[in-house]
Amino acid sequence: MQVFPNYSMSNMPQYYGAPYMDRLSNLQAMQQQINPAMQQMPVGINGKMVDKLENITANDVPMDGSFAVFPKRDMSEIYIKYWTGDGKIATIAFKPNVDSAPGNLVGNENKSEIGALLAALEGVSGRVDVLADKMEEILKQKSSSRTKREVNSDE
Amino acid sequence: MNNPFKLAKFINNPHAFIQQMMNNSEIMQNPIAKNTFELFQKGDNKKLEEIARNLCSENGIDADDALKQIKAQFGM
């Protein structure tokens, strides 16, 4: 007697829902969690250090409407480049102000004003000294005249 | 246009293709693309050619040589 396997519904594994779709939706949810985090990353500035202006190529300048910064290696200039609507690359060159030293918070204009104030104060203090000397002389003269009168009155 | 389907779409209906491109915010951030699409809609071919020549010169390409090569590829 041949025994046939019983392929009844009760023997079949029970799938509640669609496990493949559940895994796919989980992966999609994870991807959505990662993507906003990646989008929140700060965007840097395009550009690079260059030895001279001629080393900058058209591919170095972004075509997404932003600009690129190219400082010279010797820090003598900084170039800003961006594409214009007519297909040309516009260049702006910045040169540092060599007179002002870094870290010096006081500008040249403030320096001249403070210098003038100091000179005026020195003049005023000089006059005060002169006045003090004169007052001392006057007091000495008065005290000497008083002693002379007292001597004369005693006689 | 590396995608041949997009190229075919452009050839069939260039105005609709351009309009679709203009609705793409990422593409329209490119000032050259934006100006090019606007000029194409206006039909200003002279300025379009000027933009193409400027792009070629910025990239160190001779515009006339490039045009000859393109024509040769299309058998023109």
mmCIF file of C-alpha atoms in Angstrom:
data_model
loop_
_atom_site.group_PDB
_atom_site.id
_atom_site.type_symbol
_atom_site.label_atom_id
_atom_site.label_comp_id
_atom_site.label_asym_id
_atom_site.label_seq_id
_atom_site.Cartn_x
_atom_site.Cartn_y
_atom_site.Cartn_z
ATOM 1 C CA MET A 1 0.000 0.000 0.000
ATOM 2 C CA GLN A 2 1.519 3.217 -1.140
ATOM 3 C CA VAL A 3 1.400 6.095 1.293
ATOM 4 C CA PHE A 4 0.946 9.478 -0.253
ATOM 5 C CA PRO A 5 2.057 12.543 1.694
ATOM 6 C CA ASN A 6 -0.769 14.583 3.059
ATOM 7 C CA TYR A 7 -0.592 18.089 1.556
ATOM 8 C CA SER A 8 -3.504 19.510 3.441
ATOM 9 C CA MET A 9 -3.885 23.189 4.220
ATOM 10 C CA SER A 10 -3.136 22.580 7.857
ATOM 11 C CA ASN A 11 0.348 21.299 6.995
ATOM 12 C CA MET A 12 1.224 24.292 4.889
ATOM 13 C CA PRO A 13 3.175 27.022 6.715
ATOM 14 C CA GLN A 14 0.957 29.923 7.667
ATOM 15 C CA TYR A 15 2.047 33.325 6.322
ATOM 16 C CA TYR A 16 0.326 36.199 8.041
ATOM 17 C CA GLY A 17 0.736 39.155 5.713
ATOM 18 C CA ALA A 18 3.706 39.450 3.279
ATOM 19 C CA PRO A 19 7.083 39.111 5.046
ATOM 20 C CA TYR A 20 9.002 40.334 1.981
ATOM 21 C CA MET A 21 6.916 43.503 1.854
ATOM 22 C CA ASP A 22 7.408 44.014 5.584
ATOM 23 C CA ARG A 23 11.168 43.765 5.192
ATOM 24 C CA LEU A 24 11.065 46.154 2.222
ATOM 25 C CA SER A 25 9.024 48.689 4.128
ATOM 26 C CA ASN A 26 11.424 48.421 7.070
ATOM 27 C CA LEU A 27 14.374 49.071 4.785
ATOM 28 C CA GLN A 28 12.599 52.039 3.240
ATOM 29 C CA ALA A 29 11.812 53.447 6.687
ATOM 30 C CA MET A 30 15.451 53.081 7.705
ATOM 31 C CA GLN A 31 16.558 54.797 4.503
ATOM 32 C CA GLN A 32 14.209 57.676 5.184
ATOM 33 C CA GLN A 33 15.676 58.005 8.672
ATOM 34 C CA ILE A 34 19.205 58.100 7.269
ATOM 35 C CA ASN A 35 18.500 60.481 4.388
ATOM 36 C CA PRO A 36 17.203 63.414 6.490
ATOM 37 C CA ALA A 37 20.231 63.003 8.741
ATOM 38 C CA MET A 38 22.497 63.184 5.713
ATOM 39 C CA GLN A 39 20.635 66.201 4.387
ATOM 40 C CA GLN A 40 21.186 68.016 7.694
ATOM 41 C CA MET A 41 24.959 67.793 7.279
ATOM 42 C CA PRO A 42 26.521 71.233 6.782
ATOM 43 C CA VAL A 43 27.467 72.166 3.221
ATOM 44 C CA GLY A 44 31.069 73.184 2.747
ATOM 45 C CA ILE A 45 32.554 75.848 0.511
ATOM 46 C CA ASN A 46 33.806 74.864 -2.922
ATOM 47 C CA GLY A 47 37.339 75.732 -3.874
ATOM 48 C CA LYS A 48 40.975 74.873 -3.278
ATOM 49 C CA MET A 49 44.361 76.447 -2.599
ATOM 50 C CA VAL A 50 46.125 77.522 -5.769
ATOM 51 C CA ASP A 51 49.609 78.740 -6.649
ATOM 52 C CA LYS A 52 48.371 81.118 -9.346
ATOM 53 C CA LEU A 53 45.172 82.182 -11.076
ATOM 54 C CA GLU A 54 45.944 80.159 -14.209
ATOM 55 C CA ASN A 55 45.834 76.903 -12.236
ATOM 56 C CA ILE A 56 42.067 77.230 -11.814
ATOM 57 C CA THR A 57 40.104 75.300 -14.433
ATOM 58 C CA ALA A 58 36.471 75.548 -15.474
ATOM 59 C CA ASN A 59 35.736 72.222 -13.785
ATOM 60 C CA ASP A 60 36.761 73.675 -10.420
ATOM 61 C CA VAL A 61 33.898 76.165 -10.555
ATOM 62 C CA PRO A 62 30.516 74.654 -9.578
ATOM 63 C CA MET A 63 27.592 74.996 -11.948
ATOM 64 C CA ASP A 64 24.887 74.886 -9.281
ATOM 65 C CA GLY A 65 24.714 78.663 -8.896
ATOM 66 C CA SER A 66 27.186 78.830 -5.990
ATOM 67 C CA PHE A 67 30.695 80.257 -6.026
ATOM 68 C CA ALA A 68 34.092 78.763 -5.330
ATOM 69 C CA VAL A 69 36.881 80.264 -3.225
ATOM 70 C CA PHE A 70 40.507 79.964 -4.326
ATOM 71 C CA PRO A 71 43.019 81.408 -1.880
ATOM 72 C CA LYS A 72 46.570 81.730 -3.144
ATOM 73 C CA ARG A 73 49.107 79.651 -1.286
ATOM 74 C CA ASP A 74 51.118 82.746 -0.366
ATOM 75 C CA MET A 75 47.882 84.424 0.841
ATOM 76 C CA SER A 76 48.532 87.435 -1.383
ATOM 77 C CA GLU A 77 45.094 87.155 -3.006
ATOM 78 C CA ILE A 78 41.815 85.291 -2.733
ATOM 79 C CA TYR A 79 39.773 84.634 -5.876
ATOM 80 C CA ILE A 80 36.027 84.071 -5.966
ATOM 81 C CA LYS A 81 34.763 82.456 -9.175
ATOM 82 C CA TYR A 82 31.237 81.680 -10.369
ATOM 83 C CA TRP A 83 29.464 80.925 -13.625
ATOM 84 C CA THR A 84 27.332 83.680 -15.123
ATOM 85 C CA GLY A 85 24.219 83.164 -17.231
ATOM 86 C CA ASP A 86 26.039 83.870 -20.500
ATOM 87 C CA GLY A 87 28.447 80.970 -20.090
ATOM 88 C CA LYS A 88 31.428 82.890 -18.749
ATOM 89 C CA ILE A 89 33.228 82.582 -15.437
ATOM 90 C CA ALA A 90 33.262 85.767 -13.376
ATOM 91 C CA THR A 91 36.232 86.374 -11.102
ATOM 92 C CA ILE A 92 36.463 88.618 -8.061
ATOM 93 C CA ALA A 93 39.903 89.145 -6.520
ATOM 94 C CA PHE A 94 40.320 90.104 -2.871
ATOM 95 C CA LYS A 95 43.615 91.487 -1.621
ATOM 96 C CA PRO A 96 44.410 91.678 2.105
ATOM 97 C CA ASN A 97 45.041 94.979 3.852
ATOM 98 C CA VAL A 98 48.738 94.545 4.676
ATOM 99 C CA ASP A 99 48.945 97.603 6.993
ATOM 100 C CA SER A 100 46.657 96.203 9.648
ATOM 101 C CA ALA A 101 48.320 93.419 11.622
ATOM 102 C CA PRO A 102 46.149 90.455 12.649
ATOM 103 C CA GLY A 103 44.965 90.638 16.228
ATOM 104 C CA ASN A 104 45.322 94.379 16.366
ATOM 105 C CA LEU A 105 41.833 95.430 17.280
ATOM 106 C CA VAL A 106 42.540 99.177 16.997
ATOM 107 C CA GLY A 107 42.320 100.602 13.518
ATOM 108 C CA ASN A 108 44.525 103.315 12.072
ATOM 109 C CA GLU A 109 41.870 106.000 12.495
ATOM 110 C CA ASN A 110 41.401 105.201 16.194
ATOM 111 C CA LYS A 111 45.178 105.267 16.655
ATOM 112 C CA SER A 112 45.407 108.877 15.409
ATOM 113 C CA GLU A 113 42.535 110.014 17.673
ATOM 114 C CA ILE A 114 44.046 108.394 20.752
ATOM 115 C CA GLY A 115 47.423 109.883 19.926
ATOM 116 C CA ALA A 116 45.897 113.341 19.703
ATOM 117 C CA LEU A 117 44.153 112.842 23.049
ATOM 118 C CA LEU A 118 47.382 111.745 24.696
ATOM 119 C CA ALA A 119 49.222 114.774 23.317
ATOM 120 C CA ALA A 120 46.505 117.065 24.628
ATOM 121 C CA LEU A 121 46.660 115.415 28.053
ATOM 122 C CA GLU A 122 50.407 115.882 28.153
ATOM 123 C CA GLY A 123 49.975 119.560 27.378
ATOM 124 C CA VAL A 124 47.380 119.938 30.108
ATOM 125 C CA SER A 125 49.537 118.144 32.669
ATOM 126 C CA GLY A 126 52.462 120.410 31.742
ATOM 127 C CA ARG A 127 50.340 123.520 32.371
ATOM 128 C CA VAL A 128 49.145 122.089 35.665
ATOM 129 C CA ASP A 129 52.773 121.623 36.728
ATOM 130 C CA VAL A 130 53.542 125.222 35.803
ATOM 131 C CA LEU A 131 50.563 126.456 37.785
ATOM 132 C CA ALA A 132 51.590 124.388 40.786
ATOM 133 C CA ASP A 133 55.106 125.880 40.699
ATOM 134 C CA LYS A 134 53.697 129.411 40.526
ATOM 135 C CA MET A 135 51.378 128.759 43.465
ATOM 136 C CA GLU A 136 54.309 127.496 45.514
ATOM 137 C CA GLU A 137 56.256 130.666 44.746
ATOM 138 C CA ILE A 138 53.307 132.834 45.713
ATOM 139 C CA LEU A 139 52.855 130.969 48.985
ATOM 140 C CA LYS A 140 56.571 131.307 49.751
ATOM 141 C CA GLN A 141 56.471 135.006 49.034
ATOM 142 C CA LYS A 142 53.449 135.435 51.305
ATOM 143 C CA SER A 143 55.037 133.469 54.095
ATOM 144 C CA SER A 144 58.287 135.485 53.793
ATOM 145 C CA SER A 145 56.383 138.791 53.820
ATOM 146 C CA ARG A 146 54.525 137.688 56.986
ATOM 147 C CA THR A 147 57.758 136.904 58.815
ATOM 148 C CA LYS A 148 59.189 140.340 57.828
ATOM 149 C CA ARG A 149 56.097 142.111 59.197
ATOM 150 C CA GLU A 150 56.290 140.159 62.463
ATOM 151 C CA VAL A 151 59.948 141.053 62.844
ATOM 152 C CA ASN A 152 59.260 144.738 62.148
ATOM 153 C CA SER A 153 56.327 144.789 64.588
ATOM 154 C CA ASP A 154 58.469 143.281 67.363
ATOM 155 C CA GLU A 155 61.012 146.033 66.936
ATOM 156 C CA MET B 1 22.143 64.139 -22.675
ATOM 157 C CA ASN B 2 23.664 60.741 -22.112
ATOM 158 C CA ASN B 3 20.255 59.081 -21.859
ATOM 159 C CA PRO B 4 19.080 58.154 -25.383
ATOM 160 C CA PHE B 5 15.444 58.163 -24.252
ATOM 161 C CA LYS B 6 15.742 61.756 -23.106
ATOM 162 C CA LEU B 7 17.395 62.671 -26.386
ATOM 163 C CA ALA B 8 14.549 61.050 -28.326
ATOM 164 C CA LYS B 9 12.034 62.867 -26.162
ATOM 165 C CA PHE B 10 13.821 66.153 -26.872
ATOM 166 C CA ILE B 11 13.847 65.551 -30.624
ATOM 167 C CA ASN B 12 10.151 64.663 -30.686
ATOM 168 C CA ASN B 13 8.921 67.665 -28.703
ATOM 169 C CA PRO B 14 11.695 70.047 -27.691
ATOM 170 C CA HIS B 15 9.409 72.676 -26.192
ATOM 171 C CA ALA B 16 7.713 70.208 -23.879
ATOM 172 C CA PHE B 17 11.085 68.788 -22.930
ATOM 173 C CA ILE B 18 12.442 72.248 -22.128
ATOM 174 C CA GLN B 19 9.354 73.031 -20.063
ATOM 175 C CA GLN B 20 9.861 69.829 -18.116
ATOM 176 C CA MET B 21 13.477 70.736 -17.502
ATOM 177 C CA MET B 22 12.463 74.200 -16.315
ATOM 178 C CA ASN B 23 10.216 72.614 -13.700
ATOM 179 C CA ASN B 24 13.260 70.848 -12.235
ATOM 180 C CA SER B 25 14.499 73.072 -9.428
ATOM 181 C CA GLU B 26 17.949 71.476 -9.328
ATOM 182 C CA ILE B 27 18.560 72.183 -13.000
ATOM 183 C CA MET B 28 17.270 75.726 -12.710
ATOM 184 C CA GLN B 29 19.821 76.498 -9.987
ATOM 185 C CA ASN B 30 22.388 76.407 -12.773
ATOM 186 C CA PRO B 31 22.453 79.992 -14.117
ATOM 187 C CA ILE B 32 23.597 78.841 -17.566
ATOM 188 C CA ALA B 33 20.843 76.253 -17.859
ATOM 189 C CA LYS B 34 18.229 78.742 -16.698
ATOM 190 C CA ASN B 35 19.347 81.396 -19.174
ATOM 191 C CA THR B 36 19.622 78.825 -21.957
ATOM 192 C CA PHE B 37 16.095 77.519 -21.478
ATOM 193 C CA GLU B 38 14.669 81.030 -21.325
ATOM 194 C CA LEU B 39 16.468 82.024 -24.521
ATOM 195 C CA PHE B 40 15.333 78.828 -26.218
ATOM 196 C CA GLN B 41 11.743 79.642 -25.371
ATOM 197 C CA LYS B 42 12.198 83.165 -26.732
ATOM 198 C CA GLY B 43 13.889 81.788 -29.828
ATOM 199 C CA ASP B 44 17.036 83.891 -29.485
ATOM 200 C CA ASN B 45 19.458 81.649 -31.342
ATOM 201 C CA LYS B 46 22.177 84.272 -31.542
ATOM 202 C CA LYS B 47 22.529 84.513 -27.778
ATOM 203 C CA LEU B 48 22.322 80.738 -27.477
ATOM 204 C CA GLU B 49 25.253 80.439 -29.842
ATOM 205 C CA GLU B 50 27.115 83.076 -27.821
ATOM 206 C CA ILE B 51 26.568 81.073 -24.633
ATOM 207 C CA ALA B 52 27.795 77.921 -26.349
ATOM 208 C CA ARG B 53 30.914 79.686 -27.614
ATOM 209 C CA ASN B 54 31.618 81.157 -24.172
ATOM 210 C CA LEU B 55 31.284 77.723 -22.581
ATOM 211 C CA CYS B 56 33.666 76.252 -25.116
ATOM 212 C CA SER B 57 36.247 78.981 -24.595
ATOM 213 C CA GLU B 58 36.071 78.637 -20.800
ATOM 214 C CA ASN B 59 36.750 74.915 -21.150
ATOM 215 C CA GLY B 60 39.559 75.419 -23.672
ATOM 216 C CA ILE B 61 37.589 74.030 -26.609
ATOM 217 C CA ASP B 62 37.457 75.527 -30.093
ATOM 218 C CA ALA B 63 33.737 75.954 -30.790
ATOM 219 C CA ASP B 64 34.090 75.666 -34.566
ATOM 220 C CA ASP B 65 36.127 72.429 -34.309
ATOM 221 C CA ALA B 66 33.584 71.010 -31.884
ATOM 222 C CA LEU B 67 30.750 71.877 -34.271
ATOM 223 C CA LYS B 68 32.587 70.225 -37.167
ATOM 224 C CA GLN B 69 33.041 67.040 -35.129
ATOM 225 C CA ILE B 70 29.369 66.964 -34.161
ATOM 226 C CA LYS B 71 28.321 67.479 -37.764
ATOM 227 C CA ALA B 72 30.679 64.725 -38.868
ATOM 228 C CA GLN B 73 29.145 62.332 -36.344
ATOM 229 C CA PHE B 74 25.687 63.031 -37.716
ATOM 230 C CA GLY B 75 26.922 62.812 -41.291
ATOM 231 C CA MET B 76 26.168 66.443 -42.049
#
